[in-house]
Coordinates of C-alpha atoms (C1' of nucleotides) and ligand atoms in Angstrom, one line a residue:
Chain A
M634 CA 0.0 0.0 0.0
K635 CA 1.1 3.5 -0.9
K636 CA 2.0 6.1 1.7
S637 CA -0.9 8.4 2.5
I638 CA -0.8 11.7 0.6
P639 CA -0.2 14.8 2.6
K640 CA -3.0 17.4 2.4
K641 CA -0.4 20.0 1.5
T642 CA 0.6 17.9 -1.5
V643 CA -2.9 17.8 -2.8
Q644 CA -3.2 21.6 -2.4
R645 CA 0.0 22.1 -4.4
L646 CA -1.2 19.6 -7.0
L647 CA -4.0 22.1 -7.7
L648 CA -1.5 24.9 -8.1
Y649 CA 0.5 22.8 -10.5
Y650 CA -2.6 22.1 -12.4
R651 CA -3.4 25.7 -12.7
S652 CA 0.1 26.6 -13.8
L653 CA 0.2 23.8 -16.3
N654 CA -3.0 25.0 -17.9
F655 CA -1.5 28.4 -18.2
L656 CA 1.7 27.0 -19.8
L657 CA -0.4 25.1 -22.3
Q658 CA -2.2 28.2 -23.3
Q659 CA 1.2 29.7 -24.0
G660 CA 2.1 26.8 -26.2
I661 CA 4.8 25.5 -23.8
K662 CA 5.1 21.8 -24.2
N663 CA 7.8 20.8 -21.7
I664 CA 8.9 22.0 -18.3
S665 CA 11.4 21.1 -15.6
S666 CA 10.6 20.9 -12.0
K667 CA 12.8 23.9 -11.5
S668 CA 10.8 26.2 -13.8
L669 CA 7.5 24.9 -12.6
A670 CA 8.6 25.6 -9.0
G671 CA 9.7 29.1 -10.0
L672 CA 6.2 30.0 -11.0
M673 CA 5.0 29.6 -7.5
E674 CA 8.0 30.3 -5.3
I675 CA 8.6 26.9 -4.0
R676 CA 11.6 24.5 -4.3
D677 CA 12.1 22.2 -7.3
S678 CA 12.6 19.3 -4.9
Q679 CA 9.2 20.0 -3.5
V680 CA 7.6 19.6 -6.9
R681 CA 9.4 16.4 -7.5
K682 CA 8.6 15.0 -4.1
D683 CA 4.9 15.8 -4.6
L684 CA 4.8 14.2 -8.0
S685 CA 6.7 11.2 -6.9
Y686 CA 3.8 10.0 -4.8
F687 CA 2.0 9.2 -8.0
G688 CA 4.7 7.4 -10.0
H689 CA 7.3 8.3 -12.5
L690 CA 5.7 11.3 -14.2
G691 CA 8.8 12.9 -15.8
K692 CA 11.8 11.9 -17.9
R693 CA 15.3 12.2 -16.5
G694 CA 17.3 14.8 -18.2
A695 CA 14.2 16.1 -20.0
G696 CA 11.6 17.2 -17.5
Y697 CA 7.9 16.8 -17.7
D698 CA 5.5 16.9 -20.7
V699 CA 3.1 19.7 -19.8
L700 CA 0.0 18.2 -21.4
E701 CA 0.7 14.7 -20.1
L702 CA 1.3 16.0 -16.5
R703 CA -1.7 18.2 -16.6
D704 CA -3.9 15.3 -17.5
K705 CA -2.3 13.0 -15.0
I706 CA -2.9 15.5 -12.2
A707 CA -6.5 15.9 -13.4
R708 CA -6.9 12.2 -13.1
I709 CA -5.3 12.1 -9.7
L710 CA -7.6 14.8 -8.4
G711 CA -10.6 13.4 -10.2
I712 CA -11.3 16.6 -12.0
E713 CA -12.9 14.9 -15.0
Q714 CA -15.4 13.1 -12.8
V715 CA -18.2 15.4 -11.8
K716 CA -19.2 15.8 -8.2
N717 CA -22.6 17.2 -7.3
V718 CA -22.8 19.9 -4.7
C719 CA -25.5 22.1 -3.1
I720 CA -25.4 25.5 -1.5
I721 CA -27.3 26.1 1.6
G722 CA -28.0 29.8 2.5
M723 CA -28.5 32.0 -0.6
G724 CA -27.4 35.2 1.0
S725 CA -24.7 37.4 -0.4
L726 CA -22.0 34.9 -0.1
G727 CA -24.0 31.9 -1.2
S728 CA -25.2 33.8 -4.2
A729 CA -21.6 34.8 -5.1
L730 CA -20.5 31.1 -4.9
A731 CA -23.4 30.0 -7.0
A732 CA -22.2 32.3 -9.7
Y733 CA -18.6 31.2 -9.4
K734 CA -17.2 29.6 -12.6
G735 CA -14.2 28.2 -10.9
F736 CA -16.1 25.3 -9.4
A737 CA -17.3 24.0 -12.7
A738 CA -13.7 24.1 -14.0
L739 CA -12.7 21.6 -11.3
G740 CA -15.5 19.3 -11.9
F741 CA -18.2 20.5 -9.4
K742 CA -21.8 20.9 -10.4
V743 CA -24.3 22.9 -8.4
R744 CA -27.3 20.6 -8.3
A745 CA -29.5 22.6 -5.8
V746 CA -29.5 25.7 -3.7
F747 CA -31.5 26.1 -0.5
D748 CA -32.7 28.8 1.8
N749 CA -35.4 29.2 4.5
A750 CA -36.5 32.7 3.7
S751 CA -40.0 32.6 2.2
H752 CA -39.2 35.5 -0.2
K753 CA -36.3 33.5 -1.7
V754 CA -37.8 30.0 -1.9
G755 CA -39.2 29.3 -5.4
R756 CA -37.4 32.3 -6.9
K757 CA -34.5 32.0 -9.3
I758 CA -31.2 33.1 -7.9
R759 CA -28.2 33.2 -10.2
G760 CA -30.1 30.8 -12.5
Y761 CA -30.8 28.3 -9.8
E762 CA -34.3 27.8 -8.4
C763 CA -34.1 28.3 -4.6
R764 CA -35.5 25.3 -2.8
P765 CA -37.1 25.1 0.7
M766 CA -35.1 23.6 3.6
E767 CA -37.8 21.1 4.1
A768 CA -37.0 19.5 0.8
M769 CA -33.2 19.3 1.5
E770 CA -32.9 15.7 2.5
K771 CA -35.0 14.5 -0.3
I772 CA -33.3 16.5 -3.0
I773 CA -29.8 15.6 -1.8
R774 CA -30.6 12.0 -2.1
Q775 CA -32.4 12.4 -5.4
E776 CA -29.7 14.4 -7.0
D777 CA -26.9 12.3 -5.6
I778 CA -25.3 15.3 -3.9
E779 CA -22.1 14.5 -2.0
I780 CA -20.8 17.9 -0.9
A781 CA -22.6 20.8 0.8
V782 CA -21.5 24.4 0.8
L783 CA -22.8 25.9 4.0
T784 CA -23.3 29.7 3.9
V785 CA -25.9 30.3 6.5
P786 CA -25.6 32.5 9.6
A787 CA -23.4 31.0 12.3
D788 CA -26.2 30.1 14.7
A789 CA -28.0 28.0 12.1
A790 CA -25.0 26.1 10.9
Q791 CA -24.7 23.3 13.5
E792 CA -28.3 22.3 13.2
I793 CA -28.2 22.1 9.5
A794 CA -24.9 20.2 9.6
V795 CA -26.5 17.5 11.7
R796 CA -29.3 17.2 9.2
L797 CA -26.7 16.9 6.4
E798 CA -24.8 14.2 8.2
K799 CA -28.0 12.3 8.8
C800 CA -28.9 12.3 5.1
G801 CA -25.5 10.9 4.2
I802 CA -23.6 13.9 2.9
K803 CA -19.9 13.2 2.5
A804 CA -18.3 16.6 3.0
I805 CA -19.2 20.1 4.1
L806 CA -17.4 23.3 3.1
N807 CA -18.3 25.5 6.0
F808 CA -18.2 29.3 5.7
A809 CA -19.9 30.0 9.0
P810 CA -17.5 31.0 11.7
V811 CA -18.3 28.1 14.1
K812 CA -16.8 24.7 14.7
L813 CA -19.2 22.0 13.5
S814 CA -19.4 19.0 15.7
L815 CA -20.0 15.9 13.6
S816 CA -18.9 12.3 13.5
R817 CA -15.6 11.6 11.8
R818 CA -17.5 10.2 8.8
V819 CA -18.2 13.6 7.4
K820 CA -15.2 15.7 6.2
V821 CA -15.5 19.3 7.2
S822 CA -13.4 22.1 5.8
N823 CA -13.7 25.5 7.3
V824 CA -13.1 28.7 5.3
D825 CA -12.8 31.5 7.7
L826 CA -12.2 34.8 5.8
A827 CA -12.0 37.0 8.9
M828 CA -9.2 34.7 10.1
E829 CA -7.4 34.9 6.8
I830 CA -7.3 38.7 6.9
K831 CA -6.4 38.8 10.6
T832 CA -3.5 36.4 10.1
L833 CA -2.3 38.5 7.3
S834 CA -2.4 41.7 9.3
F835 CA -0.6 40.1 12.2
F836 CA 2.5 39.6 10.1
I837 CA 2.5 43.2 8.9
K838 CA 5.3 45.2 10.5
Chain B
M1462 CA 14.2 38.5 21.4
K1463 CA 11.2 36.1 21.4
K1464 CA 11.0 33.2 19.1
S1465 CA 9.0 33.9 16.0
I1466 CA 5.4 32.9 16.1
P1467 CA 4.2 30.2 13.8
K1468 CA 1.5 31.2 11.4
K1469 CA -0.5 28.2 12.6
T1470 CA -0.4 29.5 16.1
V1471 CA -1.8 32.8 15.0
Q1472 CA -4.6 31.1 13.2
R1473 CA -5.4 29.0 16.3
L1474 CA -5.3 32.1 18.5
L1475 CA -8.3 33.4 16.4
L1476 CA -10.1 30.2 17.1
Y1477 CA -9.4 30.5 20.8
Y1478 CA -10.7 34.1 20.6
R1479 CA -13.9 33.0 19.0
S1480 CA -14.5 30.2 21.5
L1481 CA -13.7 32.4 24.5
N1482 CA -16.2 35.0 23.3
F1483 CA -18.7 32.2 23.1
L1484 CA -17.9 31.0 26.6
L1485 CA -18.2 34.5 27.9
Q1486 CA -21.7 34.8 26.5
Q1487 CA -22.5 31.6 28.4
G1488 CA -21.3 33.1 31.6
I1489 CA -18.4 30.8 31.9
K1490 CA -15.6 32.5 33.8
N1491 CA -12.8 30.0 33.9
I1492 CA -11.6 27.2 31.6
S1493 CA -8.8 24.7 31.4
S1494 CA -6.6 24.1 28.4
K1495 CA -8.3 20.7 28.1
S1496 CA -11.8 22.0 27.9
L1497 CA -10.8 24.7 25.5
A1498 CA -9.1 22.2 23.3
G1499 CA -12.1 20.0 23.4
L1500 CA -14.2 22.8 21.7
M1501 CA -12.1 22.5 18.6
E1502 CA -10.7 19.0 18.5
I1503 CA -7.1 19.7 19.2
R1504 CA -4.9 18.6 22.1
D1505 CA -4.7 20.5 25.3
S1506 CA -0.9 20.6 25.0
Q1507 CA -1.3 22.5 21.7
V1508 CA -3.4 25.1 23.4
R1509 CA -0.8 25.5 26.2
K1510 CA 2.1 25.6 23.7
D1511 CA 0.4 28.2 21.6
L1512 CA -0.4 30.4 24.6
S1513 CA 3.1 30.0 26.1
Y1514 CA 4.6 32.1 23.3
F1515 CA 3.0 35.1 25.0
G1516 CA 3.9 34.6 28.6
H1517 CA 2.2 33.0 31.6
L1518 CA -1.4 33.4 30.8
G1519 CA -2.9 30.8 33.1
K1520 CA -2.8 29.7 36.7
R1521 CA -1.5 26.3 37.6
G1522 CA -4.1 24.1 39.1
A1523 CA -6.8 26.6 38.1
G1524 CA -6.8 27.1 34.4
Y1525 CA -7.4 30.3 32.5
D1526 CA -9.6 33.3 33.3
V1527 CA -11.8 33.5 30.2
L1528 CA -12.2 37.2 30.1
E1529 CA -8.6 37.9 30.8
L1530 CA -7.4 35.5 28.2
R1531 CA -9.8 36.8 25.6
D1532 CA -8.6 40.3 26.1
K1533 CA -5.0 39.2 26.1
I1534 CA -5.5 37.5 22.8
A1535 CA -7.3 40.5 21.4
R1536 CA -4.2 42.6 22.4
I1537 CA -1.8 40.1 20.9
L1538 CA -3.7 40.0 17.6
G1539 CA -4.3 43.8 17.7
I1540 CA -8.0 43.4 17.4
E1541 CA -8.7 46.6 19.3
Q1542 CA -6.6 48.7 16.9
V1543 CA -8.5 49.4 13.7
K1544 CA -6.9 48.7 10.3
N1545 CA -8.2 50.3 7.2
V1546 CA -8.9 48.1 4.2
C1547 CA -10.3 48.6 0.7
I1548 CA -12.0 46.2 -1.7
I1549 CA -11.1 46.2 -5.4
G1550 CA -13.6 44.6 -7.7
M1551 CA -17.2 45.0 -6.6
G1552 CA -18.6 42.0 -8.4
S1553 CA -20.6 39.3 -6.6
L1554 CA -17.8 38.3 -4.3
G1555 CA -16.5 41.8 -3.6
S1556 CA -20.0 42.9 -2.7
A1557 CA -20.5 40.0 -0.4
L1558 CA -17.3 40.8 1.4
A1559 CA -18.3 44.4 1.7
A1560 CA -21.4 43.4 3.5
Y1561 CA -19.6 40.9 5.8
K1562 CA -19.9 41.8 9.5
G1563 CA -17.1 39.5 10.6
F1564 CA -14.4 41.9 9.4
A1565 CA -15.5 44.7 11.7
A1566 CA -15.6 42.3 14.6
L1567 CA -11.9 41.8 14.2
G1568 CA -10.9 45.4 13.8
F1569 CA -11.1 46.0 10.1
K1570 CA -12.8 49.0 8.6
V1571 CA -13.7 49.1 4.9
R1572 CA -12.6 52.6 3.9
A1573 CA -13.1 52.4 0.1
V1574 CA -14.4 50.1 -2.6
F1575 CA -13.3 50.3 -6.2
D1576 CA -14.4 49.0 -9.6
N1577 CA -13.7 49.9 -13.2
A1578 CA -17.1 49.3 -14.6
S1579 CA -18.7 52.7 -15.5
H1580 CA -22.1 51.5 -14.4
K1581 CA -20.8 50.8 -10.9
V1582 CA -18.6 53.8 -10.3
G1583 CA -20.4 56.5 -8.4
R1584 CA -23.2 54.2 -7.3
K1585 CA -23.6 53.0 -3.8
I1586 CA -23.0 49.3 -3.3
R1587 CA -23.7 47.8 0.1
G1588 CA -23.6 51.3 1.5
Y1589 CA -20.2 52.1 0.1
E1590 CA -19.8 54.6 -2.8
C1591 CA -17.9 52.8 -5.6
R1592 CA -14.8 54.7 -6.6
P1593 CA -13.1 54.7 -10.0
M1594 CA -9.8 52.8 -10.4
E1595 CA -8.0 56.0 -11.4
A1596 CA -8.5 57.4 -7.9
M1597 CA -7.2 54.2 -6.2
E1598 CA -3.7 55.4 -5.3
K1599 CA -4.8 58.7 -4.1
I1600 CA -7.6 57.3 -1.9
I1601 CA -5.4 54.6 -0.5
R1602 CA -2.9 57.2 0.7
Q1603 CA -5.6 59.7 1.9
E1604 CA -7.5 57.1 3.9
D1605 CA -4.4 55.4 5.2
I1606 CA -5.4 52.0 3.8
E1607 CA -2.9 49.2 4.6
I1608 CA -4.7 46.1 3.3
A1609 CA -6.4 45.5 0.0
V1610 CA -8.9 42.8 -0.7
L1611 CA -8.6 41.8 -4.4
T1612 CA -11.7 40.4 -6.0
V1613 CA -11.3 41.2 -9.7
P1614 CA -11.1 38.7 -12.5
A1615 CA -7.9 36.7 -12.7
D1616 CA -6.4 38.5 -15.7
A1617 CA -6.7 41.9 -14.1
A1618 CA -5.2 40.9 -10.7
Q1619 CA -1.5 41.1 -11.4
E1620 CA -1.6 44.5 -12.9
I1621 CA -3.6 45.9 -10.0
A1622 CA -1.3 44.2 -7.5
V1623 CA 1.7 46.0 -9.0
R1624 CA -0.2 49.4 -8.7
L1625 CA -1.0 48.5 -5.1
E1626 CA 2.6 47.7 -4.3
K1627 CA 3.8 51.0 -5.8
C1628 CA 1.4 53.0 -3.7
G1629 CA 2.6 51.4 -0.5
I1630 CA 0.0 48.8 0.4
K1631 CA 1.2 46.4 3.1
A1632 CA -0.8 43.3 2.4
I1633 CA -3.2 41.9 -0.2
L1634 CA -5.9 39.3 0.4
N1635 CA -6.2 37.8 -3.1
F1636 CA -9.2 35.9 -4.2
A1637 CA -8.3 35.7 -7.9
P1638 CA -6.9 32.3 -8.8
V1639 CA -3.5 33.5 -9.9
K1640 CA -0.1 33.7 -8.2
L1641 CA 0.8 37.4 -7.8
S1642 CA 4.4 38.3 -8.4
L1643 CA 5.5 41.1 -6.1
S1644 CA 8.4 41.9 -3.9
R1645 CA 8.8 40.4 -0.5
R1646 CA 7.7 43.6 1.1
V1647 CA 4.0 43.1 0.4
K1648 CA 2.4 40.2 2.2
V1649 CA 0.0 38.2 0.0
S1650 CA -2.4 35.7 1.2
N1651 CA -4.4 33.7 -1.4
V1652 CA -7.9 32.4 -0.8
D1653 CA -8.6 29.8 -3.4
L1654 CA -12.1 28.5 -2.9
A1655 CA -12.0 26.1 -5.7
M1656 CA -8.9 24.6 -4.2
E1657 CA -10.6 24.3 -0.8
I1658 CA -13.5 22.3 -2.2
K1659 CA -11.3 20.1 -4.4
T1660 CA -9.0 19.3 -1.5
L1661 CA -12.0 18.3 0.5
S1662 CA -13.4 16.1 -2.2
F1663 CA -10.0 14.4 -2.7
F1664 CA -10.2 12.9 0.7
I1665 CA -13.7 11.6 0.4
K1666 CA -13.7 7.9 0.1
Chain C
dT811 C1' 30.3 7.5 -29.7
dA812 C1' 32.3 9.7 -25.7
dA813 C1' 31.9 13.4 -22.8
dA814 C1' 29.3 17.1 -20.9
dA815 C1' 25.1 19.0 -19.5
dT816 C1' 20.5 18.4 -17.7
dA817 C1' 17.1 16.9 -14.8
dT818 C1' 14.5 13.2 -12.4
dG819 C1' 13.4 10.3 -8.3
dT820 C1' 14.5 9.3 -3.8
dG821 C1' 16.8 8.0 0.5
dA822 C1' 18.8 10.7 4.2
dA823 C1' 19.2 15.1 6.7
dA824 C1' 17.2 19.1 8.5
dA825 C1' 13.5 21.8 9.9
dA826 C1' 9.0 22.6 11.7
dA827 C1' 5.0 21.3 14.1
dT828 C1' 2.8 18.4 17.4
dT829 C1' 2.5 15.5 21.3
dC830 C1' 4.2 13.6 25.4
dA831 C1' 5.3 13.6 30.1
dC832 C1' 6.4 15.5 34.2
dA833 C1' 8.2 19.0 37.6
dA834 C1' 6.2 22.7 39.8
dG835 C1' 2.6 25.8 41.3
dC836 C1' -2.1 26.6 43.1
dG837 C1' -6.3 25.7 45.8
dA838 C1' -9.1 23.0 48.5
dT839 C1' -9.7 19.9 52.3
dG840 C1' -9.2 18.0 56.7
Chain D
dC242 C1' -0.1 23.3 57.7
dA243 C1' 0.5 19.0 55.3
dT244 C1' -1.5 16.4 51.8
dC245 C1' -4.0 15.7 47.7
dG246 C1' -5.9 16.6 43.3
dC247 C1' -5.7 19.5 39.5
dT248 C1' -3.6 22.0 35.8
dT249 C1' 0.0 24.9 33.8
dG250 C1' 4.4 25.6 31.4
dT251 C1' 8.0 23.5 29.0
dG252 C1' 12.0 20.6 27.7
dA253 C1' 12.3 16.2 25.3
dA254 C1' 10.4 12.9 22.1
dT255 C1' 7.9 12.1 18.2
dT256 C1' 5.7 13.0 13.9
dT257 C1' 5.3 15.5 9.7
dT258 C1' 7.0 18.3 6.1
dT259 C1' 10.6 20.3 3.6
dT260 C1' 15.1 20.4 1.8
dC261 C1' 19.4 18.4 0.4
dA262 C1' 22.4 15.7 -2.3
dC263 C1' 23.4 12.4 -5.4
dA264 C1' 23.0 8.1 -8.2
dT265 C1' 20.8 7.4 -12.4
dA266 C1' 18.8 8.3 -16.8
dT267 C1' 18.4 11.1 -21.0
dT268 C1' 19.7 14.6 -24.3
dT269 C1' 23.0 17.5 -26.5
dT270 C1' 27.4 18.6 -28.2
dA271 C1' 31.5 17.9 -30.5
Ligands
NAD1481 N1 -20.6 37.8 3.3 C1 -19.4 37.4 3.4 O1 -18.5 37.9 2.7 C2 -18.9 36.3 4.3 C3 -17.6 36.1 4.5 C4 -17.1 35.1 5.4 C5 -18.1 34.4 6.0 N2 -19.4 34.6 5.9 C6 -20.3 33.8 6.6 O2 -21.1 33.1 5.7 C7 -22.4 33.0 6.2 C8 -23.4 33.7 5.3 O3 -23.0 35.1 5.1 P1 -23.8 36.1 4.2 O4 -23.1 37.3 4.3 O5 -24.1 35.5 2.9 O6 -25.1 36.3 5.1 P2 -26.6 36.6 4.6 O7 -27.3 37.1 5.7 O8 -26.5 37.5 3.4 O9 -27.1 35.2 4.1 C9 -27.6 34.2 4.9 C10 -28.6 33.4 4.2 O10 -29.0 32.3 4.9 C11 -30.4 32.2 5.0 N3 -30.7 31.4 6.2 C12 -30.7 31.9 7.5 N4 -31.1 30.9 8.3 C13 -31.2 29.8 7.6 C14 -31.6 28.5 7.9 N5 -31.8 28.1 9.1 N6 -31.7 27.6 6.9 C15 -31.5 28.0 5.6 N7 -31.1 29.2 5.3 C16 -31.0 30.1 6.2 C17 -30.9 33.5 5.0 O11 -32.2 33.6 4.5 C18 -29.9 34.2 4.0 O12 -30.4 34.1 2.7 C19 -22.4 33.6 7.6 O13 -22.2 32.6 8.5 C20 -21.2 34.5 7.5 O14 -20.6 34.7 8.8 C21 -19.8 35.6 5.0
NAD1482 N1 -17.8 34.6 -7.0 C1 -17.1 33.7 -6.2 O1 -17.8 33.1 -5.4 C2 -15.7 33.6 -6.3 C3 -15.1 32.6 -5.5 C4 -13.7 32.4 -5.5 C5 -12.9 33.2 -6.3 N2 -13.5 34.2 -7.0 C6 -12.6 35.1 -7.8 O2 -12.8 36.4 -7.3 C7 -12.8 37.2 -8.5 C8 -14.1 38.0 -8.6 O3 -15.1 37.1 -8.7 P1 -16.6 37.5 -8.9 O4 -17.4 36.3 -9.0 O5 -17.0 38.6 -7.9 O6 -16.6 38.2 -10.4 P2 -17.5 39.3 -11.0 O7 -17.3 39.3 -12.4 O8 -18.8 39.3 -10.4 O9 -16.8 40.7 -10.4 C9 -15.6 41.2 -10.9 C10 -15.7 42.7 -10.7 O10 -14.4 43.2 -11.0 C11 -14.6 44.4 -11.8 N3 -13.4 44.5 -12.6 C12 -13.0 43.9 -13.7 N4 -11.8 44.3 -14.2 C13 -11.4 45.3 -13.3 C14 -10.3 46.1 -13.3 N5 -9.3 46.0 -14.2 N6 -10.2 47.0 -12.3 C15 -11.2 47.1 -11.4 N7 -12.3 46.3 -11.4 C16 -12.4 45.4 -12.4 C17 -15.8 44.1 -12.7 O11 -16.4 45.3 -13.1 C18 -16.7 43.3 -11.6 O12 -17.5 44.2 -10.9 C19 -12.4 36.4 -9.6 O13 -11.0 36.4 -9.8 C20 -12.9 35.0 -9.2 O14 -12.1 34.0 -9.9 C21 -14.9 34.4 -7.0

DNA sequence: TAAAATATGTGAAAAAATTCACAAGCGATG
DNA sequence: CATCGCTTGTGAATTTTTTCACATATTTTA
């Protein structure tokens, strides 16, 4: 059995993927770990170590084939295989995310959006018909949704998370600034934008 | 001179701050590192190690005073001292961020918002008058803005970042999915939401 | 075709972050 | 006021991540 892949490696793989697409657009067909690393201010050895988790992807003395590596990373990350997501809480952030093209580019498809506000339910928001919270469990099962993006106010998040866990969701991307308590079965990733900016400002001299 | 503080420690400090506020609301006056750690699924030793960077904040045998620790962390992070920020690119994401209350709670004040679309400039968006890009440098200096939140399309980001660097901005929170090339002087933090969700989905079995 | 130049893949070393484990301090109790 | 139970603060040990360094493979050059 292979060694388990560090989360940091997966994150960098996405950066490599982005850079390789950019290089392809430029018509560049081949690249060394050194040049690729240069595009994102990391070491060449880091690039090679990351890629080495997945086999012999390059050619000694010659570097990597850009197209081949891009497609290999796409396969590793499962970008070609579409995952269904839903967005819960169609406020300003939820609406922005619904409109975001970047998700589709990585193989995510928004299958449903939910809100509990009566003036939103039934209306189209960013091209998606806003569904009532009562229908959440049913629609998630029907549409085979694996990932939920949670953009409701902090005090509603935990309760909804529990419902999501019960109906078998696999992962939650949580934007509410609270720790969700769920079983280990559900993967939770927290995006805390206030934290991002505060961390940044801490290191300003 | 003190040892330099790990970035991860600063991030956790923010989580502690959030939890301590929550505990205060509940009327809880005292807490042990163990209970605090329990609120966010980390080890008690991690909490103590993090806090120990900043002196003797607790009392042996008795734990930490919630109010005192909250205020101490606020001081460490500089939450009470307001930092001025601007938002560049008032599309769906920029508008959502402009409306976000969480920034104010951590001591950030939105002083200006910018866009280059003629139908936006001059109009009020989320209560902020949208300013033209031509005025960016002048307003940033006038309003003493240290941090820019960059929410423009990817292909406009680098060019604007260079302008920001030139007019003395200290840090950029970048939402565009591109690597910004700037001198070391400007701190850049990238929030890549597509990457977040992809990383999450990678670890789903 | 031999030598030089390049560049990968990977163990080993180094650095960074986390966890352990315990001496030492505090408060309560009898 | 001695003892006991609890909890901090912190070096040491461990684990994880990054970097180094080089044997090995390929291409280029002459
Ligand atoms: N706006 C931002 O830029 C931003 C940034 C970071 C984090 N966040 C966080 O994201 C969350 C959403 O922020 P927002 O600015 O979009 O807020 P918002 O008030 O604009 O939107 C919240 C939406 O959730 C809906 N909602 C409320 N309770 C619900 C429930 N029980 N079930 C279903 N829907 C419910 C509301 O009707 C509303 O449409 C908040 O937790 C906020 O802290 C927002
Ligand atoms: N919408 C999202 O949820 C989301 C999520 C993650 C990342 N992003 C990224 O954030 C950025 C903004 O996304 P968005 O969805 O808000 O896009 P958007 O198109 O809604 O908004 C972009 C705004 O930037 C303005 N703009 C364009 N060029 C400009 C320039 N040169 N100077 C000043 N302003 C300019 C446009 O007028 C527009 O108002 C993009 O880079 C996107 O990839 C968006």
